[in-house]
Coordinates of C-alpha atoms in Angstrom, one line a residue:
Chain T
M257 CA 131.3 118.0 86.2
G258 CA 132.1 118.9 89.7
G259 CA 131.4 115.4 91.0
L260 CA 133.7 113.9 88.4
S261 CA 136.4 116.4 89.2
A262 CA 136.2 115.4 92.9
A263 CA 136.3 111.7 91.8
I264 CA 139.4 112.2 89.8
Y265 CA 141.2 114.0 92.6
L266 CA 140.0 111.5 95.3
A267 CA 141.1 108.6 93.2
R268 CA 144.5 110.2 92.6
Y269 CA 144.8 110.7 96.3
G270 CA 144.4 107.0 96.6
L271 CA 141.0 107.3 98.4
K272 CA 138.1 105.1 97.8
C273 CA 135.1 106.9 96.4
L274 CA 131.9 106.0 94.8
V275 CA 130.3 108.2 92.1
I276 CA 126.5 107.8 92.1
E277 CA 125.3 109.2 88.8
K278 CA 121.6 109.9 88.4
G279 CA 122.0 111.1 84.8
K280 CA 120.2 114.0 83.2
G281 CA 122.5 116.6 84.7
R282 CA 122.2 120.2 83.5
S283 CA 125.5 119.8 81.5
I284 CA 123.9 117.1 79.3
W285 CA 121.9 120.0 77.8
M286 CA 125.0 121.8 76.6
Q287 CA 125.5 121.2 73.0
N288 CA 128.5 123.5 72.9
L289 CA 130.6 124.3 75.9
R290 CA 132.0 127.6 74.6
N291 CA 133.7 129.1 77.7
Y292 CA 135.7 126.4 79.3
V293 CA 139.5 126.4 79.1
G294 CA 140.8 123.2 77.6
S295 CA 137.8 122.2 75.5
S296 CA 137.1 123.0 71.9
P297 CA 134.1 125.4 71.8
N298 CA 132.0 122.8 70.0
T299 CA 132.5 120.1 72.7
S300 CA 129.2 118.9 74.1
G301 CA 128.5 118.5 77.8
A302 CA 127.5 114.9 77.3
S303 CA 130.9 114.2 75.6
I304 CA 132.9 115.6 78.5
I305 CA 130.8 113.7 81.0
H306 CA 131.3 110.5 79.0
H307 CA 135.1 110.9 78.7
T308 CA 135.6 112.2 82.3
T309 CA 133.6 109.3 83.8
K310 CA 135.9 106.9 82.0
Q311 CA 138.9 108.7 83.2
A312 CA 137.7 108.8 86.8
I313 CA 137.1 105.0 86.7
E314 CA 140.5 104.5 85.2
W315 CA 142.1 106.4 88.1
G316 CA 140.3 104.1 90.5
A317 CA 136.9 105.7 91.3
D318 CA 133.9 103.4 91.6
Y319 CA 130.8 104.2 89.6
L320 CA 127.1 103.4 90.0
R321 CA 124.2 104.5 87.9
G322 CA 121.5 105.1 90.4
F323 CA 119.3 107.6 92.3
V324 CA 120.1 108.6 95.8
E325 CA 116.9 108.4 97.7
D326 CA 117.9 109.2 101.2
V327 CA 121.0 110.0 103.3
T328 CA 121.2 109.4 107.1
D329 CA 123.9 111.0 109.2
E330 CA 125.1 108.2 111.5
G331 CA 127.7 110.3 113.2
E332 CA 130.9 108.8 111.9
T333 CA 129.4 107.7 108.6
F334 CA 126.5 108.5 106.2
A335 CA 124.1 105.8 105.1
V336 CA 123.3 106.5 101.5
K337 CA 120.3 104.6 100.1
V338 CA 120.3 104.3 96.4
K339 CA 117.6 103.2 94.0
V340 CA 119.2 101.2 91.2
R341 CA 117.2 100.4 88.0
K342 CA 113.8 101.9 87.3
K343 CA 112.2 98.5 86.9
D344 CA 112.8 95.7 89.3
S345 CA 114.6 98.2 91.5
I346 CA 117.1 97.3 94.2
Y347 CA 118.0 99.6 97.1
P348 CA 121.5 99.1 98.3
V349 CA 122.8 101.2 101.2
F350 CA 126.3 102.5 101.0
R351 CA 128.3 103.9 104.0
S352 CA 130.8 106.6 103.6
Q353 CA 132.7 109.0 105.8
Y354 CA 132.3 112.0 103.6
L355 CA 129.5 113.1 101.2
I356 CA 130.0 115.3 98.2
A357 CA 126.8 116.7 97.0
A358 CA 127.1 117.4 93.3
S359 CA 123.7 116.7 92.0
G360 CA 123.2 120.2 90.6
V361 CA 120.0 121.7 89.3
I362 CA 117.4 121.0 86.7
D363 CA 116.1 124.0 84.8
I364 CA 112.4 124.4 84.6
L365 CA 111.3 124.5 81.0
P366 CA 107.9 125.7 79.7
E367 CA 105.5 122.8 79.6
L368 CA 104.1 122.3 76.2
E369 CA 101.9 119.5 75.0
N370 CA 104.8 118.3 72.8
M371 CA 107.9 118.5 75.0
Q372 CA 110.1 117.2 72.2
N373 CA 109.5 120.5 70.5
V374 CA 111.2 122.2 73.5
Y375 CA 114.0 119.7 73.5
D376 CA 114.6 120.4 69.8
Y377 CA 115.7 123.9 70.6
A378 CA 116.8 123.9 74.3
G379 CA 120.6 124.0 74.5
Y380 CA 120.9 125.0 70.8
T381 CA 119.3 128.4 70.2
L382 CA 117.0 128.4 73.2
H383 CA 119.2 128.9 76.3
V384 CA 118.9 128.7 80.0
C385 CA 122.1 130.5 81.0
M386 CA 122.8 134.1 80.0
I387 CA 126.4 134.0 81.3
C388 CA 127.1 131.0 79.1
D389 CA 125.2 132.0 76.0
G390 CA 124.4 135.7 76.1
F391 CA 127.2 136.2 73.5
D392 CA 125.5 133.9 71.1
M393 CA 122.3 135.9 71.3
W394 CA 124.1 139.2 70.4
D395 CA 121.7 141.7 68.8
Q396 CA 119.4 138.9 67.8
R397 CA 115.6 139.0 68.3
A398 CA 115.1 137.1 71.5
V399 CA 112.3 135.9 73.6
L400 CA 112.6 135.9 77.4
I401 CA 110.4 133.2 78.9
A402 CA 109.6 133.7 82.5
G403 CA 107.2 132.0 84.9
E404 CA 107.2 134.6 87.7
E405 CA 107.2 138.4 87.6
S406 CA 110.6 138.6 89.3
Q407 CA 112.1 136.4 86.6
I408 CA 111.3 139.0 84.0
N409 CA 114.0 141.2 85.5
A410 CA 116.4 139.1 83.5
A411 CA 115.3 141.3 80.5
F412 CA 117.2 144.2 82.0
V413 CA 120.4 142.1 82.1
L414 CA 119.8 140.3 78.8
N415 CA 119.7 143.8 77.1
W416 CA 123.4 143.9 77.6
F417 CA 123.5 141.3 74.8
T418 CA 120.5 142.3 72.8
P419 CA 117.8 145.0 73.1
Y420 CA 115.4 143.2 70.8
I421 CA 113.6 141.4 73.6
T422 CA 110.1 140.1 73.7
V423 CA 108.8 138.8 77.0
L424 CA 106.6 135.7 77.2
T425 CA 104.9 134.6 80.4
H426 CA 103.2 131.4 79.1
N427 CA 100.1 132.4 81.1
L428 CA 101.9 131.6 84.3
C429 CA 101.9 134.9 86.2
Q430 CA 100.2 138.2 86.5
L431 CA 102.3 141.3 86.1
G432 CA 102.0 144.4 88.2
N433 CA 101.7 147.8 86.6
K434 CA 105.2 148.7 87.6
M435 CA 106.7 145.9 85.6
K436 CA 104.5 146.5 82.7
R437 CA 105.5 150.1 82.6
K438 CA 109.2 149.2 82.9
L439 CA 108.9 146.8 79.9
A440 CA 107.1 149.5 77.9
E441 CA 109.7 152.1 78.7
H442 CA 112.4 149.8 77.4
G443 CA 110.3 148.9 74.4
Y444 CA 110.1 145.2 75.2
P445 CA 106.8 143.7 74.0
L446 CA 105.0 141.5 76.4
Y447 CA 102.8 138.5 75.5
E448 CA 101.0 136.7 78.3
Q449 CA 99.4 134.0 76.2
R450 CA 100.4 130.3 76.4
I451 CA 103.1 129.2 74.1
I452 CA 102.0 126.5 71.7
R453 CA 105.2 125.7 70.0
F454 CA 108.7 126.8 69.0
I455 CA 109.1 127.3 65.2
G456 CA 112.3 126.7 63.2
E457 CA 114.3 123.9 61.8
N458 CA 117.6 122.0 62.6
H459 CA 117.5 123.3 66.2
K460 CA 117.4 126.9 64.9
M461 CA 114.5 129.0 66.2
S462 CA 112.7 131.4 63.9
G463 CA 109.8 132.2 66.2
V464 CA 107.3 131.2 68.8
E465 CA 103.7 130.5 68.2
L466 CA 101.2 131.6 70.9
E467 CA 97.8 130.3 71.8
N468 CA 95.9 133.1 70.1
G469 CA 97.8 132.4 66.8
T470 CA 100.3 135.2 67.2
V471 CA 103.8 134.3 66.0
V472 CA 106.6 136.2 67.7
E473 CA 109.6 136.4 65.5
A474 CA 112.8 135.4 67.4
T475 CA 116.0 133.5 66.4
T476 CA 117.0 132.9 70.0
G477 CA 115.5 132.7 73.5
L478 CA 116.3 132.6 77.1
I479 CA 114.3 130.5 79.5
N480 CA 114.4 132.0 83.0
M481 CA 111.8 130.0 84.9
G482 CA 114.0 129.0 87.8
S483 CA 115.5 125.6 88.5
I484 CA 115.0 122.8 90.9
H485 CA 117.9 121.9 93.2
N486 CA 118.5 118.2 93.3
N487 CA 119.1 118.2 97.1
Y488 CA 116.0 116.5 98.5
Y489 CA 118.2 113.7 99.9
L490 CA 119.8 116.2 102.3
N491 CA 116.6 117.3 103.8
G492 CA 116.9 115.2 106.9
I493 CA 120.5 116.3 107.6
E494 CA 120.9 118.6 110.6
G495 CA 123.3 121.5 110.6
L496 CA 123.3 122.5 107.0
E497 CA 123.1 126.2 106.2
W498 CA 120.9 127.2 103.2
D499 CA 120.4 130.4 101.3
N500 CA 117.4 130.4 98.9
G501 CA 117.7 126.7 98.2
N502 CA 121.5 126.9 97.7
L503 CA 123.9 125.3 100.2
V504 CA 126.2 127.8 101.8
T505 CA 129.8 126.7 101.5
H506 CA 133.0 128.1 103.0
G507 CA 136.6 127.7 101.9
M508 CA 137.3 124.4 100.1
S509 CA 133.6 123.8 99.3
Q510 CA 132.7 122.6 102.7
T511 CA 129.2 123.2 104.0
S512 CA 128.4 124.0 107.6
H513 CA 128.5 120.2 108.2
E514 CA 132.1 119.2 108.4
R515 CA 131.7 116.0 106.4
I516 CA 129.4 117.3 103.7
F517 CA 130.8 119.3 100.7
A518 CA 128.7 120.9 98.0
L519 CA 129.7 121.7 94.5
G520 CA 128.6 123.8 91.6
D521 CA 125.0 124.7 91.0
L522 CA 123.9 123.2 94.3
K523 CA 125.7 125.9 96.3
K524 CA 125.7 129.7 96.2
G525 CA 127.7 131.2 93.4
L526 CA 128.0 131.1 89.6
N527 CA 126.4 128.1 87.8
Q528 CA 129.4 127.5 85.6
V529 CA 131.3 124.4 84.6
S530 CA 134.6 125.9 85.6
I531 CA 133.3 126.7 89.1
A532 CA 131.9 123.2 89.7
V533 CA 135.2 121.7 88.5
A534 CA 137.2 123.8 90.9
D535 CA 134.8 123.1 93.7
G536 CA 135.4 119.4 93.1
T537 CA 139.1 119.9 93.3
M538 CA 138.8 121.7 96.6
A539 CA 136.4 119.3 98.2
A540 CA 138.5 116.3 97.4
T541 CA 141.7 118.0 98.5
Q542 CA 140.1 118.9 101.9
I543 CA 138.8 115.4 102.4
W544 CA 142.3 114.1 101.6
R545 CA 143.9 116.5 104.1
N546 CA 141.4 115.5 106.8
I547 CA 142.0 111.8 106.3
R548 CA 145.8 112.2 105.9
R549 CA 146.2 114.2 109.1
I550 CA 144.7 111.4 111.2
S551 CA 146.5 108.6 109.4
K552 CA 149.6 106.9 110.6
P553 CA 152.6 108.1 108.7
R554 CA 154.2 105.6 106.4
K555 CA 157.9 105.0 107.3
W556 CA 160.5 103.4 105.2
K557 CA 162.8 101.6 107.6
E558 CA 163.5 101.6 111.3
N559 CA 167.2 102.5 111.2
I560 CA 168.6 103.9 108.0
Q561 CA 172.3 103.7 109.2
A562 CA 172.1 100.0 109.8
I563 CA 170.7 99.0 106.4
S564 CA 172.8 98.5 103.3
S565 CA 171.8 99.6 99.8
D566 CA 171.1 96.0 98.8
Q567 CA 168.7 95.5 101.6
L568 CA 166.9 98.7 100.7
T569 CA 166.4 97.4 97.2
S570 CA 164.9 94.2 98.4
H571 CA 162.7 96.1 100.8
V572 CA 161.3 98.1 97.9
Chain S
M271 CA 145.1 129.1 82.3
G272 CA 143.3 131.6 84.6
G273 CA 144.1 134.6 82.4
L274 CA 142.8 132.8 79.3
S275 CA 139.6 131.8 81.1
A276 CA 139.1 135.4 82.1
A277 CA 139.8 136.5 78.5
I278 CA 137.2 134.1 77.0
Y279 CA 134.6 135.3 79.5
L280 CA 135.4 139.0 79.0
A281 CA 135.3 138.6 75.2
R282 CA 132.0 136.7 75.4
Y283 CA 130.6 139.5 77.6
G284 CA 131.5 141.8 74.7
L285 CA 134.2 143.7 76.7
K286 CA 137.5 144.8 75.3
C287 CA 140.4 143.0 76.9
L288 CA 144.1 142.6 76.2
V289 CA 145.9 139.5 77.2
I290 CA 149.6 140.2 77.8
E291 CA 151.4 136.9 77.7
K292 CA 154.9 136.7 79.1
G293 CA 155.3 133.0 78.2
K294 CA 157.0 130.4 80.3
G295 CA 154.1 130.0 82.7
R296 CA 154.1 127.0 85.1
S297 CA 151.6 125.2 83.0
I298 CA 154.1 125.0 80.1
W299 CA 156.0 122.4 82.2
M300 CA 153.0 120.1 82.5
Q301 CA 153.6 117.3 80.1
N302 CA 150.4 115.6 81.1
L303 CA 147.5 117.3 82.8
R304 CA 146.0 114.4 84.5
N305 CA 143.4 115.8 86.8
Y306 CA 141.4 118.4 84.8
V307 CA 137.9 117.6 83.7
G308 CA 137.5 117.9 80.0
S309 CA 141.0 117.1 78.9
S310 CA 142.4 113.7 78.1
P311 CA 145.0 112.8 80.8
N312 CA 147.9 113.0 78.3
T313 CA 147.1 116.6 77.2
S314 CA 150.1 118.9 77.8
G315 CA 149.8 122.3 79.4
A316 CA 151.4 123.9 76.3
S317 CA 148.8 122.4 74.0
I318 CA 145.9 123.8 76.2
I319 CA 147.5 127.2 76.3
H320 CA 148.0 127.1 72.5
H321 CA 144.4 126.2 71.7
T322 CA 142.8 128.3 74.4
T323 CA 144.7 131.4 73.2
K324 CA 143.4 130.9 69.7
Q325 CA 139.9 130.5 71.1
A326 CA 140.1 133.7 73.2
I327 CA 141.3 135.6 70.2
E328 CA 138.5 134.2 68.1
W329 CA 135.9 135.3 70.6
G330 CA 137.4 138.8 70.4
A331 CA 140.2 139.2 72.9
D332 CA 143.3 141.0 72.0
Y333 CA 146.7 139.4 72.5
L334 CA 150.2 140.7 72.9
R335 CA 153.4 138.8 73.6
G336 CA 155.3 140.9 76.1
F337 CA 156.5 141.5 79.5
V338 CA 154.6 143.8 81.9
E339 CA 157.3 146.0 83.5
D340 CA 155.3 148.3 85.6
V341 CA 151.7 149.2 86.5
T342 CA 150.6 152.6 87.8
D343 CA 147.3 153.2 89.4
E344 CA 146.0 156.4 87.9
G345 CA 142.7 156.4 89.8
E346 CA 140.2 155.6 87.1
T347 CA 142.7 153.6 85.0
F348 CA 145.9 151.7 85.2
A349 CA 148.9 152.6 83.0
V350 CA 150.5 149.3 82.1
K351 CA 154.0 149.5 80.6
V352 CA 154.9 146.6 78.5
K353 CA 158.3 145.5 77.2
V354 CA 157.8 144.0 73.7
R355 CA 160.7 142.1 72.1
K356 CA 163.8 141.2 73.9
K357 CA 166.0 142.9 71.3
D358 CA 165.2 146.3 69.9
S359 CA 162.5 146.5 72.6
I360 CA 159.6 148.9 72.4
Y361 CA 157.7 150.0 75.5
P362 CA 154.0 150.7 74.8
V363 CA 151.8 151.8 77.6
F364 CA 148.2 150.5 77.7
R365 CA 145.4 152.0 79.8
S366 CA 142.7 149.8 81.3
Q367 CA 140.0 150.2 83.8
Y368 CA 140.6 146.8 85.4
L369 CA 143.6 144.6 85.9
I370 CA 143.6 140.9 86.2
A371 CA 146.8 139.6 87.6
A372 CA 147.3 136.0 86.3
S373 CA 151.1 135.8 85.9
G374 CA 151.4 132.9 88.3
V375 CA 154.6 131.5 89.8
I376 CA 157.7 130.0 88.6
D377 CA 159.1 127.0 90.5
I378 CA 162.6 127.2 91.8
L379 CA 164.6 124.3 90.3
P380 CA 168.0 123.1 91.6
E381 CA 170.7 124.9 89.7
L382 CA 173.0 122.4 88.0
E383 CA 175.8 123.2 85.6
N384 CA 173.8 121.7 82.8
M385 CA 170.2 122.9 83.3
Q386 CA 169.1 120.9 80.3
N387 CA 169.6 117.9 82.4
V388 CA 167.0 119.2 84.8
Y389 CA 164.6 120.2 82.0
D390 CA 164.9 116.6 80.7
Y391 CA 163.1 115.3 83.7
A392 CA 161.1 118.2 85.2
G393 CA 157.4 117.8 84.3
Y394 CA 157.9 114.1 83.4
T395 CA 159.1 112.1 86.3
L396 CA 160.6 114.9 88.4
H397 CA 157.6 116.8 89.7
V398 CA 156.9 120.2 91.4
C399 CA 153.4 119.6 92.6
M400 CA 152.4 116.8 94.9
I401 CA 148.7 117.3 94.6
C402 CA 149.0 117.0 90.8
D403 CA 151.5 114.2 90.6
G404 CA 151.7 112.4 93.9
F405 CA 149.6 109.6 92.5
D406 CA 152.2 109.0 89.7
M407 CA 154.9 108.6 92.4
W408 CA 152.9 105.9 94.2
D409 CA 155.2 103.5 96.2
Q410 CA 158.2 104.5 94.0
R411 CA 161.6 105.4 95.3
A412 CA 161.5 109.2 95.3
V413 CA 163.9 112.0 96.0
L414 CA 162.6 115.1 97.8
I415 CA 164.7 118.1 96.8
A416 CA 164.5 121.0 99.3
G417 CA 166.4 124.2 99.6
E418 CA 165.3 125.2 103.1
E419 CA 164.8 123.1 106.2
S420 CA 161.1 123.9 106.4
Q421 CA 160.6 122.6 102.8
I422 CA 161.7 119.2 104.0
N423 CA 158.4 118.9 105.9
A424 CA 156.9 117.9 102.5
A425 CA 158.4 114.5 103.1
F426 CA 155.8 113.9 105.8
V427 CA 153.0 114.6 103.3
L428 CA 154.7 112.9 100.3
N429 CA 154.8 109.7 102.4
W430 CA 151.0 109.4 101.8
F431 CA 152.0 108.5 98.3
T432 CA 155.3 106.7 98.9
P433 CA 157.4 105.9 102.0
Y434 CA 160.6 105.3 100.0
I435 CA 161.8 108.9 100.3
T436 CA 165.4 110.1 100.2
V437 CA 165.9 113.8 101.0
L438 CA 168.4 115.9 99.1
T439 CA 169.3 119.4 100.1
H440 CA 171.8 120.2 97.3
N441 CA 174.1 121.8 99.9
L442 CA 171.6 124.7 100.3
C443 CA 170.7 124.5 103.9
Q444 CA 171.8 123.3 107.3
L445 CA 169.4 121.0 109.2
G446 CA 168.8 121.1 112.9
N447 CA 168.9 118.0 115.0
K448 CA 165.2 117.9 115.4
M449 CA 164.6 117.5 111.6
K450 CA 167.5 115.1 111.3
R451 CA 166.0 113.0 114.1
K452 CA 162.5 113.1 112.5
L453 CA 163.9 112.0 109.1
A454 CA 165.8 109.1 110.8
E455 CA 162.7 108.1 112.8
H456 CA 160.8 107.8 109.5
G457 CA 163.7 106.0 107.8
Y458 CA 164.2 108.6 105.2
P459 CA 167.9 108.9 104.2
L460 CA 169.3 112.5 104.0
Y461 CA 172.1 113.6 101.6
E462 CA 173.3 117.1 101.9
Q463 CA 175.8 117.0 99.0
R464 CA 175.3 119.0 95.8
I465 CA 173.4 117.3 93.0
I466 CA 175.6 116.8 89.9
R467 CA 173.0 115.3 87.6
F468 CA 169.8 113.4 87.2
I469 CA 170.3 109.9 85.6
G470 CA 167.9 108.1 83.3
E471 CA 166.7 108.1 79.8
N472 CA 163.6 109.3 77.8
H473 CA 162.6 111.6 80.6
K474 CA 162.5 108.7 83.0
M475 CA 164.7 109.1 86.1
S476 CA 166.6 106.1 87.5
G477 CA 168.7 108.0 90.0
V478 CA 170.5 111.2 91.1
E479 CA 174.3 111.5 91.2
L480 CA 175.8 113.6 94.0
E481 CA 179.0 115.5 94.2
N482 CA 180.8 112.8 96.2
G483 CA 180.0 110.2 93.6
T484 CA 177.0 108.7 95.5
V485 CA 174.2 107.6 93.3
V486 CA 170.8 107.7 94.9
E487 CA 168.4 105.3 93.3
A488 CA 165.0 107.0 92.5
T489 CA 162.5 106.6 89.7
T490 CA 160.8 109.8 90.6
G491 CA 161.3 113.0 92.5
L492 CA 159.6 116.1 94.0
I493 CA 161.3 119.5 93.9
N494 CA 160.0 121.5 96.8
M495 CA 162.3 124.6 96.7
G496 CA 159.6 127.2 96.7
S497 CA 158.5 129.4 93.9
I498 CA 158.8 133.0 92.7
H499 CA 155.6 134.9 92.4
N500 CA 155.5 136.9 89.1
N501 CA 153.9 139.9 90.8
Y502 CA 156.7 142.5 90.9
Y503 CA 154.7 144.8 88.6
L504 CA 152.2 145.2 91.5
N505 CA 154.8 146.4 94.0
G506 CA 153.9 150.1 93.6
I507 CA 150.1 149.6 94.0
E508 CA 148.7 150.8 97.2
G509 CA 145.9 148.9 99.1
L510 CA 146.8 145.4 98.1
E511 CA 146.6 142.8 100.9
W512 CA 149.3 140.1 100.8
D513 CA 149.8 136.9 102.7
N514 CA 153.3 135.4 102.3
G515 CA 153.7 136.6 98.8
N516 CA 150.2 135.6 97.8
L517 CA 147.5 138.1 97.1
V518 CA 144.5 137.8 99.3
T519 CA 141.3 137.7 97.4
H520 CA 137.7 137.7 98.4
G521 CA 134.6 136.5 96.6
M522 CA 134.8 136.6 92.8
S523 CA 138.7 136.7 92.9
Q524 CA 138.8 140.4 93.8
T525 CA 141.8 141.6 95.7
S526 CA 141.5 144.3 98.4
H527 CA 141.8 146.8 95.5
E528 CA 138.4 147.0 93.8
R529 CA 139.8 147.2 90.3
I530 CA 142.5 144.5 90.6
F531 CA 141.7 140.8 90.5
A532 CA 144.1 138.0 91.1
L533 CA 143.9 134.4 89.8
G534 CA 145.4 131.0 90.4
D535 CA 148.9 130.6 91.8
L536 CA 149.3 134.3 92.4
K537 CA 146.7 134.3 95.2
K538 CA 146.1 132.3 98.3
G539 CA 144.7 128.8 97.7
L540 CA 145.5 125.6 95.8
N541 CA 147.8 125.9 92.8
Q542 CA 145.7 123.9 90.4
V543 CA 144.6 124.5 86.8
S544 CA 140.9 124.0 87.8
I545 CA 141.2 126.7 90.5
A546 CA 142.8 129.3 88.1
V547 CA 140.2 128.6 85.4
A548 CA 137.4 129.2 87.9
D549 CA 139.1 132.3 89.3
G550 CA 139.2 133.7 85.7
T551 CA 135.5 133.0 85.3
M552 CA 134.7 134.9 88.5
A553 CA 137.0 137.9 87.8
A554 CA 135.6 138.4 84.3
T555 CA 132.0 138.0 85.5
Q556 CA 132.5 140.5 88.4
I557 CA 134.1 143.0 86.0
W558 CA 131.2 142.6 83.6
R559 CA 128.7 143.1 86.4
N560 CA 130.5 146.3 87.6
I561 CA 130.5 147.8 84.1
R562 CA 127.0 146.7 83.2
R563 CA 125.5 148.2 86.3
I564 CA 126.8 151.7 85.4
S565 CA 125.9 151.4 81.7
K566 CA 122.9 152.9 80.1
P567 CA 120.3 150.1 79.4
R568 CA 119.7 149.3 75.7
K569 CA 116.1 149.9 74.8
W570 CA 114.3 148.5 71.7
K571 CA 111.8 151.1 70.8
E572 CA 110.1 154.1 72.4
N573 CA 106.5 153.0 72.2
I574 CA 105.8 149.4 71.5
Q575 CA 102.1 149.8 71.0
A576 CA 102.5 152.3 68.1
I577 CA 104.8 150.1 66.1
S578 CA 103.6 147.4 63.7
S579 CA 105.4 144.1 63.2
D580 CA 106.7 145.2 59.8
Q581 CA 108.4 148.2 61.3
L582 CA 110.0 146.1 64.0
T583 CA 111.5 143.9 61.3
S584 CA 113.0 146.9 59.5
H585 CA 114.2 148.2 62.8
V586 CA 116.2 145.1 63.5

């Protein structure tokens, strides 16, 4: 969403830009984007991506479906190596003056034997973002699925939306006594067994079946197993400031590298569509300012007094 | 746009909020919001405001059409005095813990005898925002209408989009020789006479008629006469940091007053819909965090071991 926002602005500033879309962004999971001004609450992330991509191309942005493998900072330019096509791949290298990193994160989901069972609920009643979907979990029986002990702390925020929380660890971590006591004090059951499958129909959860046959009743869930930042291609770049895997940005979405900007989930801050879209606006505008300020001003005519109105018309 | 974004988030955090809408926001002028992710490029500002207001109310926000006359900081709360109805007005006072200032700016337009003539073109081919609409002015003959000498400097940014610029001052200011020389060097004609009317049809400009009968050919225009910040109701609040009429905000759209947030055009930064919408997201989220952190946690049950599954069900 952020990258497409930047592309629309860059194109409308008359600047050449290439959008490299790897696909499978986090927004593709959103079946209903409920909190974004300008979209009906049942708009899907995929639909916005589809329409906005078309729009960016219409304004003049270039677009390539591919996978950025590596970026080299050449001083004045970046060399961006892209893998195109999974089979019979080709590896074109693009050079650009600026780089906008908008490749986001991918949420870690519990690994079940049948992943389709997870996909049947993820983004519908099984959520990954409390800010986005806490409201839709209101006072429902919910499972919180965590992969590390610290991730279980989300229970004590999720209880703003519902107190009927059961914690599942999918056999991924050991809990200390302090956490166990805190969960017990709050009355939140804890199950450490592996999850076998989510139960329900039409994307609506009714429960979770565990390895030992236990069925935990729940009509909704929050997966809080962390996320992977798609930023590997920046690993070789010097001078970038990081904070826990997030790029640190300053005003106008600029990183500590003056020609690299970072948007949305890739940087510190809220992982929300509205934030990513604003970040894209800022990055594109700052790049336009930088380029404009070193460009030769466009003049109309050398001596306005000496030119008649007819001549002006022909000039235009 | 920013206020409604905040309202959607606040409502979805389950917090009570009242949107006080004075109407006539800057976004109402936008006939086509071309650079916002998620909207078709021919969506009008008014249409987004209409649909988003409905959406915010559906999520649980309260809404009042009225005009905030005064805000008093009472320490724990604000007393917000609202004028409701232009005729037979009533003046209810609302109390709130937090205040989100999202009342934006109003662009100053050239005052003509027949203002309808201005409204016929403003927001269509006569623009007030170069970032939004510069692209749509590309290489067209454009008038730049300024009310102060410093505002004429916009010509040297507008020339990124078109060099065919004629500057009109509507007899509002005197230019120094330095500015006159700079305009002449760039070949941008200057007319200091009063504007009589905009010429064209179907919202499409073809020229501007001046007091002395001169007709300046132009198919588009940029009005850069400054704007009025709708922030008078904050005048009596102590502790707010200002910068040239804009509120200074820090992370999460918070002003230097910990219970006042400011969004979009009212604060320092880009005057763009995407920015205002993100600001609203941040303000609402920070308010939620503040309130949540001092709230009693919601527990499920006192002793989970002692309760059977059946009892849990009845509890829910």
